[in-house]
mmCIF file with all atom_site columns, C-alpha atoms in Angstrom:
data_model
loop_
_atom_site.group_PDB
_atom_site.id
_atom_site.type_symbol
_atom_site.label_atom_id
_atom_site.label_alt_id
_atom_site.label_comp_id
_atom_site.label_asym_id
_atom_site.label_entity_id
_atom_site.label_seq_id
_atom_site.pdbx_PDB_ins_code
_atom_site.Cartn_x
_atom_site.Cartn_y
_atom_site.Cartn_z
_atom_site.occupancy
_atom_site.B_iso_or_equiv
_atom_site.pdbx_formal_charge
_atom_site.auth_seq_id
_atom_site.auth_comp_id
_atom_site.auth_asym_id
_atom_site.auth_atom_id
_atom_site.pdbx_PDB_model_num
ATOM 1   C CA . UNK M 1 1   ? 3.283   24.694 -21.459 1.00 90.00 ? 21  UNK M CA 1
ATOM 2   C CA . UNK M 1 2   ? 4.305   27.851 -20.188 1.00 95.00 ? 22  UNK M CA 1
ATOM 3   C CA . UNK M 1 3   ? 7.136   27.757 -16.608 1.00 97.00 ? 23  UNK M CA 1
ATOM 4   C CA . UNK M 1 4   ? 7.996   31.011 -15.261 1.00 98.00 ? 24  UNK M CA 1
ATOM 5   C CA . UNK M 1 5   ? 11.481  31.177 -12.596 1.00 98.00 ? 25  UNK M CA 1
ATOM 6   C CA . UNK M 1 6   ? 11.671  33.800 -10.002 1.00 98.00 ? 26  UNK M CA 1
ATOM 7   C CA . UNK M 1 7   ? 15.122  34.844 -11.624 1.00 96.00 ? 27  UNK M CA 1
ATOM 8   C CA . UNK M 1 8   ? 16.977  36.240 -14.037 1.00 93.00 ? 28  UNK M CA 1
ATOM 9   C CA . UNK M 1 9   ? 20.112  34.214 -13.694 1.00 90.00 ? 29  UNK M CA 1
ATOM 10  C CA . UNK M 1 10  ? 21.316  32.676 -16.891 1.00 90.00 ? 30  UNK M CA 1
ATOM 11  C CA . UNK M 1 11  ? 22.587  29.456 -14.726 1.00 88.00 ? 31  UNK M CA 1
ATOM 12  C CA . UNK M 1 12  ? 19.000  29.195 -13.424 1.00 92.00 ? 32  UNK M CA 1
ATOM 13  C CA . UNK M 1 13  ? 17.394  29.459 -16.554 1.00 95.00 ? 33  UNK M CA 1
ATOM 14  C CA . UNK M 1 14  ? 19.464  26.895 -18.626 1.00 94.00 ? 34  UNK M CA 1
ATOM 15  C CA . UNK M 1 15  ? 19.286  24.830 -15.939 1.00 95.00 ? 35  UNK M CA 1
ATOM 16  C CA . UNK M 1 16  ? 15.078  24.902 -15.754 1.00 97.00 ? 36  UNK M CA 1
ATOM 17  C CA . UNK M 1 17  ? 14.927  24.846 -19.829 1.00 96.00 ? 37  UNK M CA 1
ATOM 18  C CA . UNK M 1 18  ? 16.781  21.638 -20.275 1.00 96.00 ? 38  UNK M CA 1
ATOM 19  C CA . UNK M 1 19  ? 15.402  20.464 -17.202 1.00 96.00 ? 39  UNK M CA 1
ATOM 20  C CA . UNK M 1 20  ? 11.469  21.006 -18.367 1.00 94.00 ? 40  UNK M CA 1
ATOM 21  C CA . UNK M 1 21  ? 12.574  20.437 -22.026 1.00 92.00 ? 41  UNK M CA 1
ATOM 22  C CA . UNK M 1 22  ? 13.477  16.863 -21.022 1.00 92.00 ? 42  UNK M CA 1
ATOM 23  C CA . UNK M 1 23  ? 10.493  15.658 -19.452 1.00 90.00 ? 43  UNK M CA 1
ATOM 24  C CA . UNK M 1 24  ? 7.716   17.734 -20.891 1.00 89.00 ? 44  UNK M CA 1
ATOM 25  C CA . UNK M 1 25  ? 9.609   18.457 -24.174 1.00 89.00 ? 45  UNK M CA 1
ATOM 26  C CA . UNK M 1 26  ? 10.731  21.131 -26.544 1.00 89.00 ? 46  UNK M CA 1
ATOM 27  C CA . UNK M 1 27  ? 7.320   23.221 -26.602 1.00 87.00 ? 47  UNK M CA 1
ATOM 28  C CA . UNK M 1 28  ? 7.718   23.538 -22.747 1.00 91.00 ? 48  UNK M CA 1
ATOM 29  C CA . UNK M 1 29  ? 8.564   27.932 -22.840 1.00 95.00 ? 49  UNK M CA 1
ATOM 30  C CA . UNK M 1 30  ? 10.682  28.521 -20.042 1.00 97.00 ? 50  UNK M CA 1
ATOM 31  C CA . UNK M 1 31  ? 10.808  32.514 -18.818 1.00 98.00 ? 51  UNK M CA 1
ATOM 32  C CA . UNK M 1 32  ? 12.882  34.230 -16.540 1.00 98.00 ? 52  UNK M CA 1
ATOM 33  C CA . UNK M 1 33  ? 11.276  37.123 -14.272 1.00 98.00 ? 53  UNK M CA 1
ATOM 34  C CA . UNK M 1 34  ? 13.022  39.287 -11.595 1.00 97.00 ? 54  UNK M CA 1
ATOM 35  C CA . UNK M 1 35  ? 10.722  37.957 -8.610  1.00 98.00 ? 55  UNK M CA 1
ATOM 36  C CA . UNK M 1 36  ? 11.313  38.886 -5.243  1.00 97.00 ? 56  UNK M CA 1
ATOM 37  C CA . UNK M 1 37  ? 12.533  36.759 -2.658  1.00 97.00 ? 57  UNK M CA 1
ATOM 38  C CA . UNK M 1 38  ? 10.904  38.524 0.623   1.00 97.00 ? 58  UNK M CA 1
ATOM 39  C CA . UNK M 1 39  ? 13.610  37.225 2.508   1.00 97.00 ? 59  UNK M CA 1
ATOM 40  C CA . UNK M 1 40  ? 17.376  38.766 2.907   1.00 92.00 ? 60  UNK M CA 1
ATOM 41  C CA . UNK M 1 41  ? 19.917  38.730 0.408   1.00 87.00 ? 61  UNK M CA 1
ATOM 42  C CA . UNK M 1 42  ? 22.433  35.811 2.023   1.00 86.00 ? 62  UNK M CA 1
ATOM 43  C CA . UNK M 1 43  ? 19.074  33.733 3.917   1.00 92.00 ? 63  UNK M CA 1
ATOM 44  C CA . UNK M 1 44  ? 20.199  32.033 7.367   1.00 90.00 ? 64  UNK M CA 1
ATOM 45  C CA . UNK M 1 45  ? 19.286  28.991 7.456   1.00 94.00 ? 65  UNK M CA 1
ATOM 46  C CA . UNK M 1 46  ? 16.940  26.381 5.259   1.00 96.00 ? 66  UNK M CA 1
ATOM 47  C CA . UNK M 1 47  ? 13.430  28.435 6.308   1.00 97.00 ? 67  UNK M CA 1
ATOM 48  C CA . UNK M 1 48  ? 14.264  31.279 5.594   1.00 97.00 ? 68  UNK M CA 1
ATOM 49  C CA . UNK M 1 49  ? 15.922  29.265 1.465   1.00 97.00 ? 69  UNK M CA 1
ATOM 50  C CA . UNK M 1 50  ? 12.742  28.211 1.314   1.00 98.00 ? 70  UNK M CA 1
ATOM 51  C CA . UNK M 1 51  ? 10.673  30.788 2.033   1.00 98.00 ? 71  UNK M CA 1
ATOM 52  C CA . UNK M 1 52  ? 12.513  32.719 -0.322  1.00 98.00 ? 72  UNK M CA 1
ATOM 53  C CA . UNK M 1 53  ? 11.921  30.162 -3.539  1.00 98.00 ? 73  UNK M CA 1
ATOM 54  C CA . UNK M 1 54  ? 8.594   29.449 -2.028  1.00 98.00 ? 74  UNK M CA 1
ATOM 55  C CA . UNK M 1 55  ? 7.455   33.673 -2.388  1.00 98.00 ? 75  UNK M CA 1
ATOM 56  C CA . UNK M 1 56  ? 9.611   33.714 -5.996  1.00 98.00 ? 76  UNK M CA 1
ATOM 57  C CA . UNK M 1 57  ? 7.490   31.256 -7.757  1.00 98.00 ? 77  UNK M CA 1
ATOM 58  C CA . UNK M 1 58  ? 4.045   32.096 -5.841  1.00 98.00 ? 78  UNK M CA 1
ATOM 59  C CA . UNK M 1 59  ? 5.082   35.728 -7.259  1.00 98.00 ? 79  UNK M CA 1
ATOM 60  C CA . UNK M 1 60  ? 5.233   34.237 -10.774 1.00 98.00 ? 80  UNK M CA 1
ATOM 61  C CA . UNK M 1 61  ? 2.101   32.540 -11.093 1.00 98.00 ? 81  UNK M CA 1
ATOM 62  C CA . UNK M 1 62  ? 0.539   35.733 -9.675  1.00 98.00 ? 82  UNK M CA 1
ATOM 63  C CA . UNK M 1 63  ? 2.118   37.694 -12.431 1.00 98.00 ? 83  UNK M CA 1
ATOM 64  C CA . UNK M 1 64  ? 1.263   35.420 -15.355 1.00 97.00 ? 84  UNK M CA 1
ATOM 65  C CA . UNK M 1 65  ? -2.296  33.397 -15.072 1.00 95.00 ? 85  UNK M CA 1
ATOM 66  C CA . UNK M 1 66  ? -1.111  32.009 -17.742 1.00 95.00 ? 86  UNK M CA 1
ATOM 67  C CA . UNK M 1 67  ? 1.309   30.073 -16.483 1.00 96.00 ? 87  UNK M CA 1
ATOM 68  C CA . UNK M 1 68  ? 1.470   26.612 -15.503 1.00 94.00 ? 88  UNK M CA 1
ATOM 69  C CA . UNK M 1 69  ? 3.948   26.756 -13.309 1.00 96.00 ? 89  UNK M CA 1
ATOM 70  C CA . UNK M 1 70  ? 6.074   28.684 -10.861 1.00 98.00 ? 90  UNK M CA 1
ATOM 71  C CA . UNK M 1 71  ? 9.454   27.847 -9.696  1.00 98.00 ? 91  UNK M CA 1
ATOM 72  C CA . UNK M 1 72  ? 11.519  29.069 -7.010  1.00 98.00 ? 92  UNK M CA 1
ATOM 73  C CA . UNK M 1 73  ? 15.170  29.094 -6.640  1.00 97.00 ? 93  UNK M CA 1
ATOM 74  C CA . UNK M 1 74  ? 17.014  30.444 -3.395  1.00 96.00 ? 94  UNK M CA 1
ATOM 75  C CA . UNK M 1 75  ? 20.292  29.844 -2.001  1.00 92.00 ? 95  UNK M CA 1
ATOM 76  C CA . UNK M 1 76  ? 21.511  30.235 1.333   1.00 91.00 ? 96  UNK M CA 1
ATOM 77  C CA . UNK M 1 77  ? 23.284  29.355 3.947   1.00 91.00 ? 97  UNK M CA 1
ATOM 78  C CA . UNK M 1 78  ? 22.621  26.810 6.912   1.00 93.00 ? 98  UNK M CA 1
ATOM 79  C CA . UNK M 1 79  ? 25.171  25.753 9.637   1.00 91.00 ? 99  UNK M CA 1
ATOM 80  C CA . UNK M 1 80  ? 24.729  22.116 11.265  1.00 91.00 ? 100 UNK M CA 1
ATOM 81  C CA . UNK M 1 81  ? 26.800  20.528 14.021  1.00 94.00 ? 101 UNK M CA 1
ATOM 82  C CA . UNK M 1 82  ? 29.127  23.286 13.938  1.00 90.00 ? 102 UNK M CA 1
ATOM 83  C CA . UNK M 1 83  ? 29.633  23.215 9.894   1.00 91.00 ? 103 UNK M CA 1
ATOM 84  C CA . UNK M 1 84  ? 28.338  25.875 7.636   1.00 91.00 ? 104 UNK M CA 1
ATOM 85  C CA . UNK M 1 85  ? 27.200  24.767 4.319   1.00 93.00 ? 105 UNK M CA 1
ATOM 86  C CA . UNK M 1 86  ? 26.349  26.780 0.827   1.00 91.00 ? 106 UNK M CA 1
ATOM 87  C CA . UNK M 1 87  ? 22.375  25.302 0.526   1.00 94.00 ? 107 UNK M CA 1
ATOM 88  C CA . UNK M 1 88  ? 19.613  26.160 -2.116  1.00 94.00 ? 108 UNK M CA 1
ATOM 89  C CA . UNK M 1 89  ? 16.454  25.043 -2.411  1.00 97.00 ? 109 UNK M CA 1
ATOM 90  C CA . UNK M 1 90  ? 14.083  24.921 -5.519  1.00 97.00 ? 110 UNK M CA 1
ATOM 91  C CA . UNK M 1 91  ? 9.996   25.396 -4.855  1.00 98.00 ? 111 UNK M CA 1
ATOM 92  C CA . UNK M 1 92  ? 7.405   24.694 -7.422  1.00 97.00 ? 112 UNK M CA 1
ATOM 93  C CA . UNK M 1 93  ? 3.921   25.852 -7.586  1.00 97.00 ? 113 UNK M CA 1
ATOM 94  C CA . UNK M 1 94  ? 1.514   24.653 -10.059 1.00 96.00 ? 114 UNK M CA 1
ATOM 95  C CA . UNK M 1 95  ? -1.513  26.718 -11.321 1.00 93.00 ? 115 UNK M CA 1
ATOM 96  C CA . UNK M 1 96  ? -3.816  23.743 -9.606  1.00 93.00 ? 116 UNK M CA 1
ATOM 97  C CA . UNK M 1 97  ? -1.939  25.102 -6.205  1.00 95.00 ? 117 UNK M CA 1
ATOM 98  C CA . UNK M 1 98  ? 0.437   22.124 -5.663  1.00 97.00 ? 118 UNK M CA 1
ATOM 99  C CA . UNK M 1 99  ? 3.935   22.626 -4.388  1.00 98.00 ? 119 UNK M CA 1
ATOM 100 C CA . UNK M 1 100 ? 7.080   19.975 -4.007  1.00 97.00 ? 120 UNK M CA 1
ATOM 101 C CA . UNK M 1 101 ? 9.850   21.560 -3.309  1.00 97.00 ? 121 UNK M CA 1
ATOM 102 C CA . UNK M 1 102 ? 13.956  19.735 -3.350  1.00 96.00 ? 122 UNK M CA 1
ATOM 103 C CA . UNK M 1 103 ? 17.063  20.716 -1.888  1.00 95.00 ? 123 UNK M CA 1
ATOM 104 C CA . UNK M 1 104 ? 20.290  21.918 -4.207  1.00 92.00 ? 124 UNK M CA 1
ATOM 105 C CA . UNK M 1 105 ? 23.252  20.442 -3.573  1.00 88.00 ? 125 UNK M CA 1
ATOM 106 C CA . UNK M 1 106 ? 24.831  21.404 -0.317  1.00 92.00 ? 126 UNK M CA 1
ATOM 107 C CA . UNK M 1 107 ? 28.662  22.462 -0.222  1.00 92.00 ? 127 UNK M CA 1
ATOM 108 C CA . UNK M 1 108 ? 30.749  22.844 2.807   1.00 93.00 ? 128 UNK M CA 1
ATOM 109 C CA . UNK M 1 109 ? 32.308  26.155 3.021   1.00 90.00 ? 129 UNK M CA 1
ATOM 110 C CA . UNK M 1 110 ? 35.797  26.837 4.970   1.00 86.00 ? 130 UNK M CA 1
ATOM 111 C CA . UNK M 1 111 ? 35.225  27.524 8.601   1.00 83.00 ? 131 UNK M CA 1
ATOM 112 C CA . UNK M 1 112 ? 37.221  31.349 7.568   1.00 82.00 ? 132 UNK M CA 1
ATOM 113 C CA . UNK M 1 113 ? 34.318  31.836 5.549   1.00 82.00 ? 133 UNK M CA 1
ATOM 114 C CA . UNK M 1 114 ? 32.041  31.887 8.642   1.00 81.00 ? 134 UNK M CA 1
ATOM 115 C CA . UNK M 1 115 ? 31.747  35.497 10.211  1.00 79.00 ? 135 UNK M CA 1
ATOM 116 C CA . UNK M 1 116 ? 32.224  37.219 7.422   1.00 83.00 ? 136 UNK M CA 1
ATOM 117 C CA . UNK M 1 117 ? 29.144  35.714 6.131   1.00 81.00 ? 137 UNK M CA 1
ATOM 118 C CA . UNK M 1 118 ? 27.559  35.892 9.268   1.00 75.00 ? 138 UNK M CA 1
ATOM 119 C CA . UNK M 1 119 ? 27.852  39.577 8.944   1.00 78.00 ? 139 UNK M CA 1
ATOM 120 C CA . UNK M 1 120 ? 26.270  39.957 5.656   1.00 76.00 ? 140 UNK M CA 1
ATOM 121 C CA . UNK M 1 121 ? 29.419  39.237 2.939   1.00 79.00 ? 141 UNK M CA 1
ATOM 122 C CA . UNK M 1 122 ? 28.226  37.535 -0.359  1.00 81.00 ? 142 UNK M CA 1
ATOM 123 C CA . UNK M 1 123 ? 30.063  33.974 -1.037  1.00 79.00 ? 143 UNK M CA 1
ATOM 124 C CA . UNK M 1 124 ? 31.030  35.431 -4.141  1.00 78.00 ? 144 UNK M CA 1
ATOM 125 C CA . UNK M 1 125 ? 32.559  38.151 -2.851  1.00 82.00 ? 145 UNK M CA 1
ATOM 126 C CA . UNK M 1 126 ? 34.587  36.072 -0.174  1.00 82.00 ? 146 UNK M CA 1
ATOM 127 C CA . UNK M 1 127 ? 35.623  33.666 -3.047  1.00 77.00 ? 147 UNK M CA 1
ATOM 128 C CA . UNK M 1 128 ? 37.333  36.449 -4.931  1.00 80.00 ? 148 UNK M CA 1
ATOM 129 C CA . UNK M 1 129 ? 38.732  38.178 -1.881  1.00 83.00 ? 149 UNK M CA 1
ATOM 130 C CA . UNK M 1 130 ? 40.673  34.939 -1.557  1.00 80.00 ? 150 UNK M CA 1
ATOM 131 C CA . UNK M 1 131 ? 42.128  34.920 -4.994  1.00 79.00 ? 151 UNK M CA 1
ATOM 132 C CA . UNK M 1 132 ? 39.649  32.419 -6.605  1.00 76.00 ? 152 UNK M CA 1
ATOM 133 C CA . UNK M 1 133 ? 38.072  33.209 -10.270 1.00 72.00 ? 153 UNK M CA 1
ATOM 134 C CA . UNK M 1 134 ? 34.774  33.682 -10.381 1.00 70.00 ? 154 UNK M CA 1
ATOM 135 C CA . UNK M 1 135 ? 32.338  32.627 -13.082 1.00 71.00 ? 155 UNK M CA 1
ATOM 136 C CA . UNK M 1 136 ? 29.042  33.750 -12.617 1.00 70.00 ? 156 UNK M CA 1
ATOM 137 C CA . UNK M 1 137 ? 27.636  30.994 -14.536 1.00 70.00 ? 157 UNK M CA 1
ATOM 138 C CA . UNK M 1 138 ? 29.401  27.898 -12.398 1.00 78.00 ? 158 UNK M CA 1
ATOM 139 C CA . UNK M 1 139 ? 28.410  29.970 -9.335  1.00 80.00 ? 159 UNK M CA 1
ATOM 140 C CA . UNK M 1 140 ? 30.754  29.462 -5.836  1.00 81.00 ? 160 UNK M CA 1
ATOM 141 C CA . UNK M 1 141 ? 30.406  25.819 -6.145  1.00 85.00 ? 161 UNK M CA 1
ATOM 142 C CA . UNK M 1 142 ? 32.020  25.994 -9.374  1.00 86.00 ? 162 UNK M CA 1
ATOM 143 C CA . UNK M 1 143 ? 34.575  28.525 -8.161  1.00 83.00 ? 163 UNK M CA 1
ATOM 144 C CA . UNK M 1 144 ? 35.523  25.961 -5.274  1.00 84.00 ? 164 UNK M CA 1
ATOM 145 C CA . UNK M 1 145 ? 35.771  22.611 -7.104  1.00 87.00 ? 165 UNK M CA 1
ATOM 146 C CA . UNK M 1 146 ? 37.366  24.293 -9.821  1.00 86.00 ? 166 UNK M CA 1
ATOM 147 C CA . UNK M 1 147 ? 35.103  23.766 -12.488 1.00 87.00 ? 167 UNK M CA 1
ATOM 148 C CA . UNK M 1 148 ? 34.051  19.901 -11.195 1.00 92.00 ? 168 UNK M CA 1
ATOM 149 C CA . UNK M 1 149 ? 30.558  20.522 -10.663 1.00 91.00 ? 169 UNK M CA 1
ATOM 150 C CA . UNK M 1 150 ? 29.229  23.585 -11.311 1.00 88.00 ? 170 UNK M CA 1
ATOM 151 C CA . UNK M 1 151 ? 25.761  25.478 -10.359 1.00 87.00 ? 171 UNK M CA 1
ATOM 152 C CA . UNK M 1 152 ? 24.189  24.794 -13.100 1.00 90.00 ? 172 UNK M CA 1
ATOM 153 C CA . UNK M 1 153 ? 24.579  21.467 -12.518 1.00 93.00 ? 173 UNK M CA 1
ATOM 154 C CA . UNK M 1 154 ? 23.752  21.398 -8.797  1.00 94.00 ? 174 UNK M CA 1
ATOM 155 C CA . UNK M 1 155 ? 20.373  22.623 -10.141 1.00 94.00 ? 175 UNK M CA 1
ATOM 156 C CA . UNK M 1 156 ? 20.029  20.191 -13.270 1.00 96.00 ? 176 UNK M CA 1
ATOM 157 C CA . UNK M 1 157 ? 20.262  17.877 -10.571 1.00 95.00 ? 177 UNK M CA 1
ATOM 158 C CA . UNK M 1 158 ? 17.942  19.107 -7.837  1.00 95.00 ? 178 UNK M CA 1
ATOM 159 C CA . UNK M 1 159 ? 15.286  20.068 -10.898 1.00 96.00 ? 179 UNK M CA 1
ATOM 160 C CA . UNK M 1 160 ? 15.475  16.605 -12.138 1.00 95.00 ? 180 UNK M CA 1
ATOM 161 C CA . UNK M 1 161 ? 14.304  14.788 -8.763  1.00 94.00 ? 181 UNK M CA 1
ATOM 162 C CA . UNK M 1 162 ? 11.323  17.566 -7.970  1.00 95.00 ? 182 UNK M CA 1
ATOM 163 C CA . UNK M 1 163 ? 9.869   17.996 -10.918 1.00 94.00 ? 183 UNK M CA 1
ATOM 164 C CA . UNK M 1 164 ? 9.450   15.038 -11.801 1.00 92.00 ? 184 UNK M CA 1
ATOM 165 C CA . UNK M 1 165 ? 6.487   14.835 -9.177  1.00 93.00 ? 185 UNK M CA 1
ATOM 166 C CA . UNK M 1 166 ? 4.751   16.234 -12.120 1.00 90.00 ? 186 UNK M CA 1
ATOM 167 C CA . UNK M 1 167 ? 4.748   13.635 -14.196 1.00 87.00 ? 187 UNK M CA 1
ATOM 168 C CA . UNK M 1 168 ? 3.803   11.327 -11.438 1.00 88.00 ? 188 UNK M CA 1
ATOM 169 C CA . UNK M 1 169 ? 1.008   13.088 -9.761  1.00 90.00 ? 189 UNK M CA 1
ATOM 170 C CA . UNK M 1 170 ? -1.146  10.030 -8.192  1.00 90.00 ? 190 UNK M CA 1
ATOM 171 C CA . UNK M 1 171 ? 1.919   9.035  -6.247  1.00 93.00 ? 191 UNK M CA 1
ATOM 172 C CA . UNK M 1 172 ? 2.882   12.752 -4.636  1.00 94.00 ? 192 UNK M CA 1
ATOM 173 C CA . UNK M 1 173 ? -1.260  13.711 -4.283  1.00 94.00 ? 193 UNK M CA 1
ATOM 174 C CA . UNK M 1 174 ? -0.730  16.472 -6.937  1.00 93.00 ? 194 UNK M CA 1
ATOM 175 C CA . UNK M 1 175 ? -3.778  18.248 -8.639  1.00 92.00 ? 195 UNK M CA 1
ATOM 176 C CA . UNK M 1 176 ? -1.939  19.349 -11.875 1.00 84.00 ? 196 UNK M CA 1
ATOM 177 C CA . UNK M 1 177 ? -0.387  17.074 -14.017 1.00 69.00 ? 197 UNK M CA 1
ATOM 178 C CA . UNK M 1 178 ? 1.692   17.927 -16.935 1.00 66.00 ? 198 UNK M CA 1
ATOM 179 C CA . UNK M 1 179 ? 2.670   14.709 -19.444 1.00 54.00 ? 199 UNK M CA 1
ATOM 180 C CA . UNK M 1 180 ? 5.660   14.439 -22.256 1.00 49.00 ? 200 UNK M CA 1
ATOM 181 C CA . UNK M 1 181 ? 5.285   16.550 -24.565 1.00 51.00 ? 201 UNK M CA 1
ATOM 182 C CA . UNK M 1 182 ? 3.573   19.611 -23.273 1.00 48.00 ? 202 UNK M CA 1
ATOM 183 C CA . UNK M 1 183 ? 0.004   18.560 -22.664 1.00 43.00 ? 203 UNK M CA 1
ATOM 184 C CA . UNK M 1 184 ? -1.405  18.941 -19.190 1.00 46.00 ? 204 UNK M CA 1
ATOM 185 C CA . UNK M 1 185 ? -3.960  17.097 -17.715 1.00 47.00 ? 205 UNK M CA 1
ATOM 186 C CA . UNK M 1 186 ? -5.827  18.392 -14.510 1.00 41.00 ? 206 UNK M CA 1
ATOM 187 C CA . UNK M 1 187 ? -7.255  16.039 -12.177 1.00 37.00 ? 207 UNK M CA 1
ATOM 188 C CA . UNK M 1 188 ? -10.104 16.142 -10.220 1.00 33.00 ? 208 UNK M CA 1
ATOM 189 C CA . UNK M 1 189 ? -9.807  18.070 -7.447  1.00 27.00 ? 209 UNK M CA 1
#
């Protein structure tokens, strides 16, 4: 089973290996590919998240038709009643043309965080302005709770619950279906 991720991001890729290594096991080859997102750097709101992860793994399985699937990762920003909130959302495509897509975990960000963001400042950048660390790998959410849940694994998480869809395909309508251990199984169509 081959997965290619729309990134290069170390966090992003150990989070998709142990995430496809645990339910399709250890032959599962995860690889990272700089994919872009067709969207800006900071996105707006959820859409424009998901549109982002959505083009990132569409561009993979383009790239590779040997892939089985394509996976998206995009974070963002989306503001609700007044709140602003660090989002991300994961899309996966599957060569059979499925997609099931799950939201990363969603962190409130400090209301002094808002224009500056609004005006095109990274959350990384912010975070260090105000005399936090930062750690690539544990991401802003890392930076924030101080190490208590970290970006890596927001996405463990969010991988967990969507791709899992795979390995139940009757129940989410899906074409492709890969089972433990690497073998896929395509369904009538």
């Amino acid at each position: 089973m081959k997965v290619l991720v729309g990134t290069a991001n170390p966090a992003k890729l150990q989070a998709v290996e142990i995430v496809t290594r645990l339910y399709f096991g250890p032959q599962a080859a995860v690889l990272g590919v700089n994919a872009p997102s067709g969207v800006r750097d900071m996105p707006q709101s959820d859409a424009e998240s998901i549109q982002g992860a959505r083009h990132r793994a569409q561009y993979c399985l383009d790239l590779d038709p040997t892939a089985d699937l394509g996976i998206g990762i995009e974070a963002g920003l989306s503001e609700r009643d007044g709140h602003l909130f660090a989002i991300g959302w994961c899309v996966i495509r599957s060569r059979a043309g499925d997609e099931v897509m799950g939201a990363v975990q969603q962190m409130p960000l400090p209301k002094v965080f808002y224009e500056a963001l609004r005006q095109g400042f990274e959350l990384r950048t912010l975070a260090q302005q105000m005399g936090f660390g930062y750690d690539h790998h544990q991401g802003v959410i890392g930076t924030l709770t101080e190490g208590n849940y970290t970006r890596e694994q927001a996405l463990i998480d969010s991988l967990k619950v969507t791709l899992q869809a795979f390995t139940h395909p009757q129940i989410y309508n899906l074409k492709y279906k890969v089972t433990a251990g690497g073998r896929r199984d395509r369904l009538r169509y």
